[in-house]
């Protein structure tokens, strides 16, 4: 076919054979010292000249690949929740979730704002999503933060945090006594869990992840070994939880641990599922109903039991919700209201050094409630004293 018949003009320049442009070089591997490939993956390539690595430098073993897969699957529950919701939304919208584009990331942030969520919740979820992206593939969050700034200005109620009602000793003791009233194993477990949670000042996930091997119960205290916690990564600790007459931590923990031993349980999680007949649920049973946690209780279980016994004891809050975090808040509040220093609060609750959380969220609100500057004003007497 003659291209001129089709009205197409070809503009070309004749050159000698020796002037021909050499062919483009073959693609080289696009890798650097940070490249990690799973078994079966192809080596990425690029036209850019780079240092060429051999397979020995790029691949990890089957064992390492499996360990990485398990580590990713066992990520924090909050990260899984955030990514699960994000992935579901992306599927509905026909968008790619991982790695996502800046536009998708920004649009999802606006979606959360449209739902009227708290500023802290939105910021937390969006941070979890962003850090879940592959290295070098994180979306730009500047546009999202711009929208969040406007959202903050226009929705003042979205700034309000939902603080847990602090379960201080006047609330905690009746709860534990009510749980123990029927003298049943589930009550023994719950009262031990509450006493420990209050004195340990633990986050609910720390309470339910505790193993029997991590505990040493003495006559006047409970020793707790921690490999690490939220604010002390890779830093082991031994905590000394001294007992009190009102808390009876040693008695309650020892009664529960002895009951576990009577069921043949001397290792593994401290707090476990108790069936209606009072026996401990077997690992086989838990494997069918708790595929992710196994013998370990969910943090949500602590939350549910706190609510059950708080209501059963006939207790009332000031409007703030009761939750598992109420135990940690209660211990911190009792300490702060009774003269504990900032350093003592930080150490007891294992907050970061210099953290403002214990003082601002637990101590200050409790003190503010008791303050009344109008007490200085004398009560108005409608009748002048001279006329009485």
Short mmCIF file of C-alpha atoms in Angstrom, two decimals:
data_model
loop_
_atom_site.label_atom_id
_atom_site.label_comp_id
_atom_site.label_asym_id
_atom_site.label_seq_id
_atom_site.Cartn_x
_atom_site.Cartn_y
_atom_site.Cartn_z
CA UNK A 1 0.00 0.00 0.00
CA UNK A 2 1.29 3.46 -0.94
CA UNK A 3 0.97 5.66 2.15
CA UNK A 4 0.80 8.74 -0.08
CA UNK A 5 -2.56 7.48 -1.36
CA UNK A 6 -3.83 7.69 2.24
CA UNK A 7 -2.77 11.31 2.55
CA UNK A 8 -0.01 10.50 5.08
CA UNK A 9 3.36 12.18 4.60
CA UNK A 10 6.45 10.59 6.05
CA UNK A 11 9.20 13.00 7.03
CA UNK A 12 12.50 11.15 7.18
CA UNK A 13 16.21 11.78 6.78
CA UNK A 14 18.53 9.50 4.85
CA UNK A 15 21.72 8.53 6.66
CA UNK A 16 24.74 6.46 5.83
CA UNK A 17 24.97 2.99 7.33
CA UNK A 18 27.75 4.05 9.67
CA UNK A 19 25.54 6.84 11.05
CA UNK A 20 22.74 4.57 12.17
CA UNK A 21 21.73 5.10 15.81
CA UNK A 22 22.73 2.10 17.91
CA UNK A 23 19.95 -0.04 19.36
CA UNK A 24 18.85 0.66 22.92
CA UNK A 25 20.73 -1.40 25.49
CA UNK A 26 18.99 -4.43 26.97
CA UNK A 27 17.00 -3.76 30.11
CA UNK A 28 18.90 -4.17 33.34
CA UNK A 29 17.51 -5.21 36.70
CA UNK A 30 15.88 -2.31 38.54
CA UNK A 31 17.07 -3.16 42.03
CA UNK A 32 19.02 -1.66 44.85
CA UNK A 33 20.22 -2.80 48.26
CA UNK A 34 16.67 -2.52 49.66
CA UNK A 35 14.96 -4.74 47.08
CA UNK A 36 13.30 -7.84 48.57
CA UNK A 37 11.74 -10.48 46.34
CA UNK A 38 9.53 -13.37 47.36
CA UNK A 39 10.13 -16.83 45.86
CA UNK A 40 8.81 -16.90 42.29
CA UNK A 41 8.81 -13.14 41.72
CA UNK A 42 10.55 -11.78 38.61
CA UNK A 43 13.44 -9.35 38.89
CA UNK A 44 12.17 -5.85 37.96
CA UNK A 45 14.03 -4.16 35.10
CA UNK A 46 14.59 -0.69 33.74
CA UNK A 47 16.45 0.97 30.92
CA UNK A 48 18.45 2.98 33.44
CA UNK A 49 21.93 1.54 34.02
CA UNK A 50 22.17 0.27 37.55
CA UNK A 51 24.33 -2.05 39.57
CA UNK A 52 23.35 -5.57 38.66
CA UNK A 53 22.62 -7.91 41.55
CA UNK A 54 22.41 -11.67 41.39
CA UNK A 55 19.48 -13.70 42.70
CA UNK A 56 21.51 -14.33 45.85
CA UNK A 57 21.21 -10.62 46.71
CA UNK A 58 17.50 -10.30 45.95
CA UNK A 59 15.60 -13.33 47.18
CA UNK A 60 14.70 -14.28 50.72
CA UNK A 61 14.26 -17.90 51.75
CA UNK A 62 10.94 -19.73 51.99
CA UNK A 63 11.24 -19.57 55.79
CA UNK A 64 11.78 -15.81 55.80
CA UNK A 65 8.96 -15.29 53.30
CA UNK A 66 6.60 -17.28 55.52
CA UNK A 67 7.72 -15.36 58.61
CA UNK A 68 7.08 -12.05 56.84
CA UNK A 69 3.65 -13.25 55.74
CA UNK A 70 2.75 -14.26 59.30
CA UNK A 71 4.04 -10.95 60.67
CA UNK A 72 1.86 -9.05 58.22
CA UNK A 73 -1.19 -11.18 59.02
CA UNK A 74 -0.65 -10.72 62.75
CA UNK A 75 -0.54 -6.93 62.55
CA UNK A 76 -2.22 -4.78 65.18
CA UNK A 77 -6.02 -5.14 65.39
CA UNK A 78 -6.45 -1.40 64.86
CA UNK A 79 -4.37 -1.46 61.69
CA UNK A 80 -6.36 -4.43 60.37
CA UNK A 81 -9.63 -2.68 61.11
CA UNK A 82 -8.53 0.55 59.43
CA UNK A 83 -7.24 -1.24 56.34
CA UNK A 84 -10.25 -3.56 56.20
CA UNK A 85 -12.67 -0.64 56.11
CA UNK A 86 -10.50 1.20 53.61
CA UNK A 87 -10.25 -1.82 51.30
CA UNK A 88 -14.01 -2.37 51.45
CA UNK A 89 -14.63 1.27 50.54
CA UNK A 90 -12.13 1.11 47.69
CA UNK A 91 -13.84 -2.01 46.33
CA UNK A 92 -17.19 -0.19 46.34
CA UNK A 93 -15.66 2.82 44.60
CA UNK A 94 -13.69 0.81 42.05
CA UNK A 95 -10.39 2.13 43.39
CA UNK A 96 -7.07 0.44 44.12
CA UNK A 97 -6.49 0.11 47.87
CA UNK A 98 -2.84 -0.93 48.03
CA UNK A 99 -0.85 0.93 47.04
CA UNK A 100 -3.41 3.70 46.81
CA UNK A 101 -3.04 7.00 45.01
CA UNK A 102 -3.00 10.37 46.74
CA UNK A 103 -6.41 11.09 45.21
CA UNK A 104 -7.90 7.89 46.68
CA UNK A 105 -6.31 8.60 50.06
CA UNK A 106 -7.67 12.16 50.11
CA UNK A 107 -11.12 11.07 48.98
CA UNK A 108 -11.35 8.46 51.74
CA UNK A 109 -10.35 11.08 54.31
CA UNK A 110 -13.21 13.27 53.11
CA UNK A 111 -15.50 10.21 53.30
CA UNK A 112 -14.65 9.76 56.99
CA UNK A 113 -15.31 13.43 57.62
CA UNK A 114 -18.69 13.14 55.90
CA UNK A 115 -19.56 10.49 58.48
CA UNK A 116 -19.01 13.02 61.26
CA UNK A 117 -16.24 11.07 63.02
CA UNK A 118 -14.01 12.60 65.66
CA UNK A 119 -10.90 14.41 64.47
CA UNK A 120 -8.66 12.12 66.52
CA UNK A 121 -10.34 9.03 65.08
CA UNK A 122 -9.99 10.24 61.49
CA UNK A 123 -6.35 11.22 61.96
CA UNK A 124 -5.57 7.86 63.62
CA UNK A 125 -7.25 5.76 60.92
CA UNK A 126 -5.66 7.72 58.09
CA UNK A 127 -2.24 7.36 59.67
CA UNK A 128 -2.68 3.59 59.97
CA UNK A 129 -3.72 3.38 56.33
CA UNK A 130 -0.79 5.48 55.12
CA UNK A 131 1.80 3.49 57.06
CA UNK A 132 0.30 0.24 55.73
CA UNK A 133 1.37 1.10 52.19
CA UNK A 134 4.51 -0.50 50.70
CA UNK A 135 7.82 1.35 51.18
CA UNK A 136 8.10 4.28 48.81
CA UNK A 137 4.41 4.06 47.89
CA UNK A 138 2.88 6.17 50.66
CA UNK A 139 0.37 8.75 49.41
CA UNK A 140 0.92 12.46 49.97
CA UNK A 141 -1.18 13.44 52.98
CA UNK A 142 -0.96 17.23 52.57
CA UNK A 143 -4.34 17.54 50.83
CA UNK A 144 -6.01 15.34 53.43
CA UNK A 145 -4.56 17.44 56.26
CA UNK A 146 -5.83 20.59 54.54
CA UNK A 147 -9.34 19.12 54.49
CA UNK A 148 -8.98 18.02 58.11
CA UNK A 149 -8.05 21.55 59.17
CA UNK A 150 -11.23 22.88 57.59
CA UNK A 151 -13.25 20.05 59.12
CA UNK A 152 -11.87 20.90 62.54
CA UNK A 153 -12.92 24.55 62.18
CA UNK A 154 -16.45 23.76 61.00
CA UNK A 155 -17.19 20.83 63.33
CA UNK A 156 -16.23 21.77 66.86
CA UNK A 157 -18.01 18.75 68.31
CA UNK A 158 -15.70 16.52 66.30
CA UNK A 159 -12.85 17.69 68.54
CA UNK A 160 -14.42 16.20 71.65
CA UNK A 161 -12.83 12.97 72.82
CA UNK A 162 -14.90 10.18 74.34
CA UNK A 163 -13.11 9.63 77.62
CA UNK A 164 -13.80 6.45 79.56
CA UNK A 165 -15.41 6.80 82.97
CA UNK A 166 -12.66 6.08 85.54
CA UNK A 167 -13.42 3.04 87.69
CA UNK A 168 -11.77 4.13 90.91
CA UNK A 169 -11.74 1.97 94.05
CA UNK A 170 -15.21 3.06 95.28
CA UNK A 171 -16.57 1.60 92.02
CA UNK A 172 -14.11 -1.25 91.53
CA UNK A 173 -14.58 -2.96 94.90
CA UNK A 174 -18.40 -3.32 94.58
CA UNK A 175 -17.93 -4.68 91.05
CA UNK A 176 -15.52 -7.37 92.20
CA UNK A 177 -17.68 -8.31 95.17
CA UNK A 178 -20.72 -8.61 92.95
CA UNK A 179 -18.81 -10.83 90.51
CA UNK A 180 -17.76 -13.11 93.38
CA UNK A 181 -21.17 -13.25 95.06
CA UNK A 182 -22.19 -16.54 93.39
CA UNK A 183 -18.77 -18.10 94.02
CA UNK A 184 -18.46 -19.29 90.43
CA UNK A 185 -15.27 -19.65 88.32
CA UNK A 186 -16.34 -16.95 85.87
CA UNK A 187 -16.70 -14.53 88.79
CA UNK A 188 -13.27 -15.55 90.08
CA UNK A 189 -11.80 -14.85 86.67
CA UNK A 190 -13.52 -11.49 86.26
CA UNK A 191 -12.66 -10.20 89.74
CA UNK A 192 -9.02 -11.24 89.25
CA UNK A 193 -9.02 -9.60 85.82
CA UNK A 194 -10.44 -6.35 87.24
CA UNK A 195 -8.07 -6.23 90.22
CA UNK A 196 -5.11 -6.95 87.96
CA UNK A 197 -6.19 -4.46 85.28
CA UNK A 198 -6.57 -1.69 87.87
CA UNK A 199 -3.26 -2.34 89.63
CA UNK A 200 -1.33 -3.16 86.45
CA UNK A 201 -2.69 -0.02 84.78
CA UNK A 202 -2.69 -2.08 81.63
CA UNK A 203 -4.25 -1.64 78.25
CA UNK A 204 -6.85 -4.36 77.67
CA UNK A 205 -4.74 -6.05 75.00
CA UNK A 206 -1.86 -6.28 77.49
CA UNK A 207 -4.12 -7.89 80.09
CA UNK A 208 -5.44 -10.60 77.79
CA UNK A 209 -2.04 -11.29 76.19
CA UNK A 210 -0.48 -12.09 79.56
CA UNK A 211 0.86 -15.65 80.05
CA UNK A 212 1.07 -17.66 83.25
CA UNK A 213 4.81 -17.94 82.69
CA UNK A 214 5.02 -14.14 83.00
CA UNK A 215 3.57 -14.10 86.53
CA UNK A 216 5.09 -14.75 89.94
CA UNK A 217 2.57 -14.55 92.80
CA UNK A 218 4.14 -13.86 96.18
CA UNK A 219 2.41 -13.36 99.53
CA UNK A 220 2.40 -9.57 99.30
CA UNK A 221 2.77 -8.78 95.59
CA UNK A 222 2.49 -10.02 92.04
CA UNK A 223 5.55 -9.84 89.79
CA UNK A 224 4.88 -9.33 86.08
CA UNK A 225 7.49 -9.79 83.38
CA UNK A 226 6.92 -7.90 80.13
CA UNK A 227 8.98 -8.47 77.01
CA UNK A 228 7.85 -5.04 75.80
CA UNK A 229 4.82 -2.78 75.71
CA UNK A 230 3.43 -0.02 73.51
CA UNK A 231 5.90 2.60 74.66
CA UNK A 232 8.87 0.33 75.42
CA UNK A 233 9.56 -1.60 72.23
CA UNK A 234 12.22 -4.26 72.68
CA UNK A 235 12.67 -3.27 76.31
CA UNK A 236 11.82 -5.95 78.89
CA UNK A 237 10.52 -4.96 82.31
CA UNK A 238 9.68 -6.58 85.63
CA UNK A 239 6.82 -4.86 87.43
CA UNK A 240 6.16 -5.22 91.15
CA UNK A 241 2.43 -4.96 91.88
CA UNK A 242 2.16 -4.57 95.64
CA UNK A 243 -1.07 -5.80 97.19
CA UNK A 244 -3.64 -3.78 99.15
CA UNK A 245 -6.30 -4.84 101.66
CA UNK A 246 -9.12 -3.39 99.58
CA UNK A 247 -7.87 -4.76 96.26
CA UNK A 248 -6.83 -8.23 97.49
CA UNK A 249 -4.87 -8.73 94.31
CA UNK A 250 -2.81 -11.69 95.55
CA UNK A 251 -5.84 -13.60 96.84
CA UNK A 252 -7.88 -13.05 93.69
CA UNK A 253 -5.07 -13.86 91.29
CA UNK A 254 -3.95 -16.91 93.27
CA UNK A 255 -7.52 -18.27 93.48
CA UNK A 256 -7.91 -17.98 89.70
CA UNK A 257 -4.48 -19.40 88.85
CA UNK A 258 -5.04 -22.33 91.24
CA UNK A 259 -8.36 -23.03 89.54
CA UNK A 260 -6.62 -23.12 86.16
CA UNK A 261 -4.11 -25.58 87.61
CA UNK A 262 -6.96 -27.79 88.83
CA UNK A 263 -8.08 -27.91 85.18
CA UNK A 264 -4.59 -28.98 84.12
CA UNK A 265 -3.60 -25.52 82.83
CA UNK A 266 -0.23 -24.25 84.00
CA UNK A 267 1.06 -22.48 80.88
CA UNK A 268 -0.34 -20.12 78.27
CA UNK A 269 -2.79 -17.25 78.70
CA UNK A 270 -3.82 -16.26 82.23
CA UNK A 271 -7.35 -15.13 81.40
CA UNK A 272 -9.37 -17.68 79.42
CA UNK A 273 -12.91 -18.48 78.33
CA UNK A 274 -15.04 -20.06 81.05
CA UNK A 275 -17.93 -22.20 79.85
CA UNK A 276 -21.36 -22.20 81.49
CA UNK A 277 -20.58 -25.36 83.44
CA UNK A 278 -17.54 -23.63 84.95
CA UNK A 279 -14.87 -25.50 83.03
CA UNK A 280 -12.25 -23.84 80.86
CA UNK A 281 -12.85 -24.01 77.13
CA UNK A 282 -10.39 -26.40 75.49
CA UNK A 283 -7.94 -25.35 72.81
CA UNK A 284 -9.88 -27.50 70.33
CA UNK A 285 -13.12 -25.66 71.12
CA UNK A 286 -11.45 -22.27 70.91
CA UNK A 287 -9.87 -23.18 67.58
CA UNK A 288 -13.38 -23.48 66.13
CA UNK A 289 -14.80 -20.27 67.58
CA UNK A 290 -11.75 -18.04 67.98
CA UNK A 291 -9.64 -18.70 64.92
CA UNK A 292 -7.45 -15.63 65.41
CA UNK A 293 -7.02 -15.41 69.18
CA UNK A 294 -7.00 -19.12 70.06
CA UNK A 295 -6.90 -19.61 73.86
CA UNK A 296 -6.43 -15.88 74.41
CA UNK A 297 -9.47 -13.72 75.14
CA UNK A 298 -10.29 -10.78 72.90
CA UNK A 299 -9.80 -7.31 74.42
CA UNK A 300 -13.50 -6.81 73.67
CA UNK A 301 -14.30 -9.55 76.21
CA UNK A 302 -12.79 -7.45 78.99
CA UNK A 303 -14.86 -4.53 77.76
CA UNK A 304 -18.06 -6.58 77.91
CA UNK A 305 -17.38 -8.02 81.38
CA UNK A 306 -16.61 -4.58 82.82
CA UNK A 307 -19.97 -3.33 81.59
CA UNK A 308 -21.81 -6.40 82.90
CA UNK A 309 -20.54 -6.13 86.47
CA UNK A 310 -20.67 -2.33 86.62
CA UNK A 311 -24.39 -2.50 85.82
CA UNK A 312 -24.96 -5.53 88.07
CA UNK A 313 -23.45 -3.64 91.01
CA UNK A 314 -25.99 -0.86 90.45
CA UNK A 315 -23.35 1.76 89.72
CA UNK A 316 -23.89 4.95 87.72
CA UNK A 317 -21.51 7.12 85.69
CA UNK A 318 -21.39 10.88 85.14
CA UNK A 319 -22.33 10.35 81.50
CA UNK A 320 -18.99 9.10 80.28
CA UNK A 321 -19.03 5.52 78.91
CA UNK A 322 -17.78 2.52 80.86
CA UNK A 323 -15.25 0.33 79.09
CA UNK A 324 -12.21 -1.85 79.71
CA UNK A 325 -10.12 1.34 79.59
CA UNK A 326 -12.02 2.49 82.69
CA UNK A 327 -9.77 0.23 84.78
CA UNK A 328 -6.61 1.97 83.56
CA UNK A 329 -8.28 5.36 83.89
CA UNK A 330 -9.44 4.50 87.41
CA UNK A 331 -5.99 3.55 88.64
CA UNK A 332 -4.44 6.66 87.12
CA UNK A 333 -7.15 8.87 88.59
CA UNK A 334 -6.76 7.42 92.09
CA UNK A 335 -3.00 7.96 91.92
CA UNK A 336 -3.27 11.52 90.65
CA UNK A 337 -5.95 12.52 93.14
CA UNK A 338 -3.81 11.27 95.99
CA UNK A 339 -0.61 13.15 95.34
CA UNK A 340 1.28 10.97 92.83
CA UNK A 341 3.88 12.96 90.92
CA UNK A 342 3.97 13.12 87.14
CA UNK A 343 6.97 10.78 87.16
CA UNK A 344 5.18 8.26 89.37
CA UNK A 345 2.13 8.32 87.10
CA UNK A 346 4.25 7.83 84.00
CA UNK A 347 6.12 4.91 85.55
CA UNK A 348 3.01 3.22 86.96
CA UNK A 349 1.12 3.36 83.66
CA UNK A 350 4.22 2.94 81.48
CA UNK A 351 3.54 6.12 79.56
CA UNK A 352 6.33 7.82 77.67
CA UNK A 353 8.51 10.10 79.73
CA UNK A 354 7.02 13.56 79.69
CA UNK A 355 3.62 12.33 78.50
CA UNK A 356 0.77 14.73 79.25
CA UNK A 357 -1.91 12.04 78.99
CA UNK A 358 -2.12 10.85 82.63
CA UNK A 359 -2.22 14.36 84.08
CA UNK A 360 -4.51 15.95 81.48
CA UNK A 361 -6.96 13.10 80.84
CA UNK A 362 -7.33 11.53 84.27
CA UNK A 363 -6.11 13.78 87.05
CA UNK A 364 -7.11 17.25 85.89
CA UNK A 365 -10.75 16.36 85.01
CA UNK A 366 -11.23 14.74 88.42
CA UNK A 367 -9.85 17.80 90.20
CA UNK A 368 -11.88 20.17 88.04
CA UNK A 369 -15.10 18.46 89.14
CA UNK A 370 -14.38 19.20 92.79
CA UNK A 371 -13.47 22.84 92.14
CA UNK A 372 -16.14 25.46 92.74
CA UNK A 373 -14.89 29.05 92.93
CA UNK A 374 -18.41 30.17 93.86
CA UNK A 375 -17.97 28.58 97.29
CA UNK A 376 -16.22 31.82 98.15
CA UNK A 377 -19.47 33.72 97.63
CA UNK A 378 -21.64 33.78 100.80
CA UNK A 379 -25.14 32.37 100.52
CA UNK A 380 -27.65 35.08 99.76
CA UNK A 381 -29.92 35.90 102.65
CA UNK A 382 -33.22 37.37 101.36
CA UNK A 383 -33.98 38.92 104.77
CA UNK A 384 -31.60 41.49 106.23
CA UNK A 385 -30.25 40.28 109.57
CA UNK A 386 -31.41 43.48 111.26
CA UNK A 387 -35.06 42.61 110.58
CA UNK A 388 -34.86 39.11 112.07
#
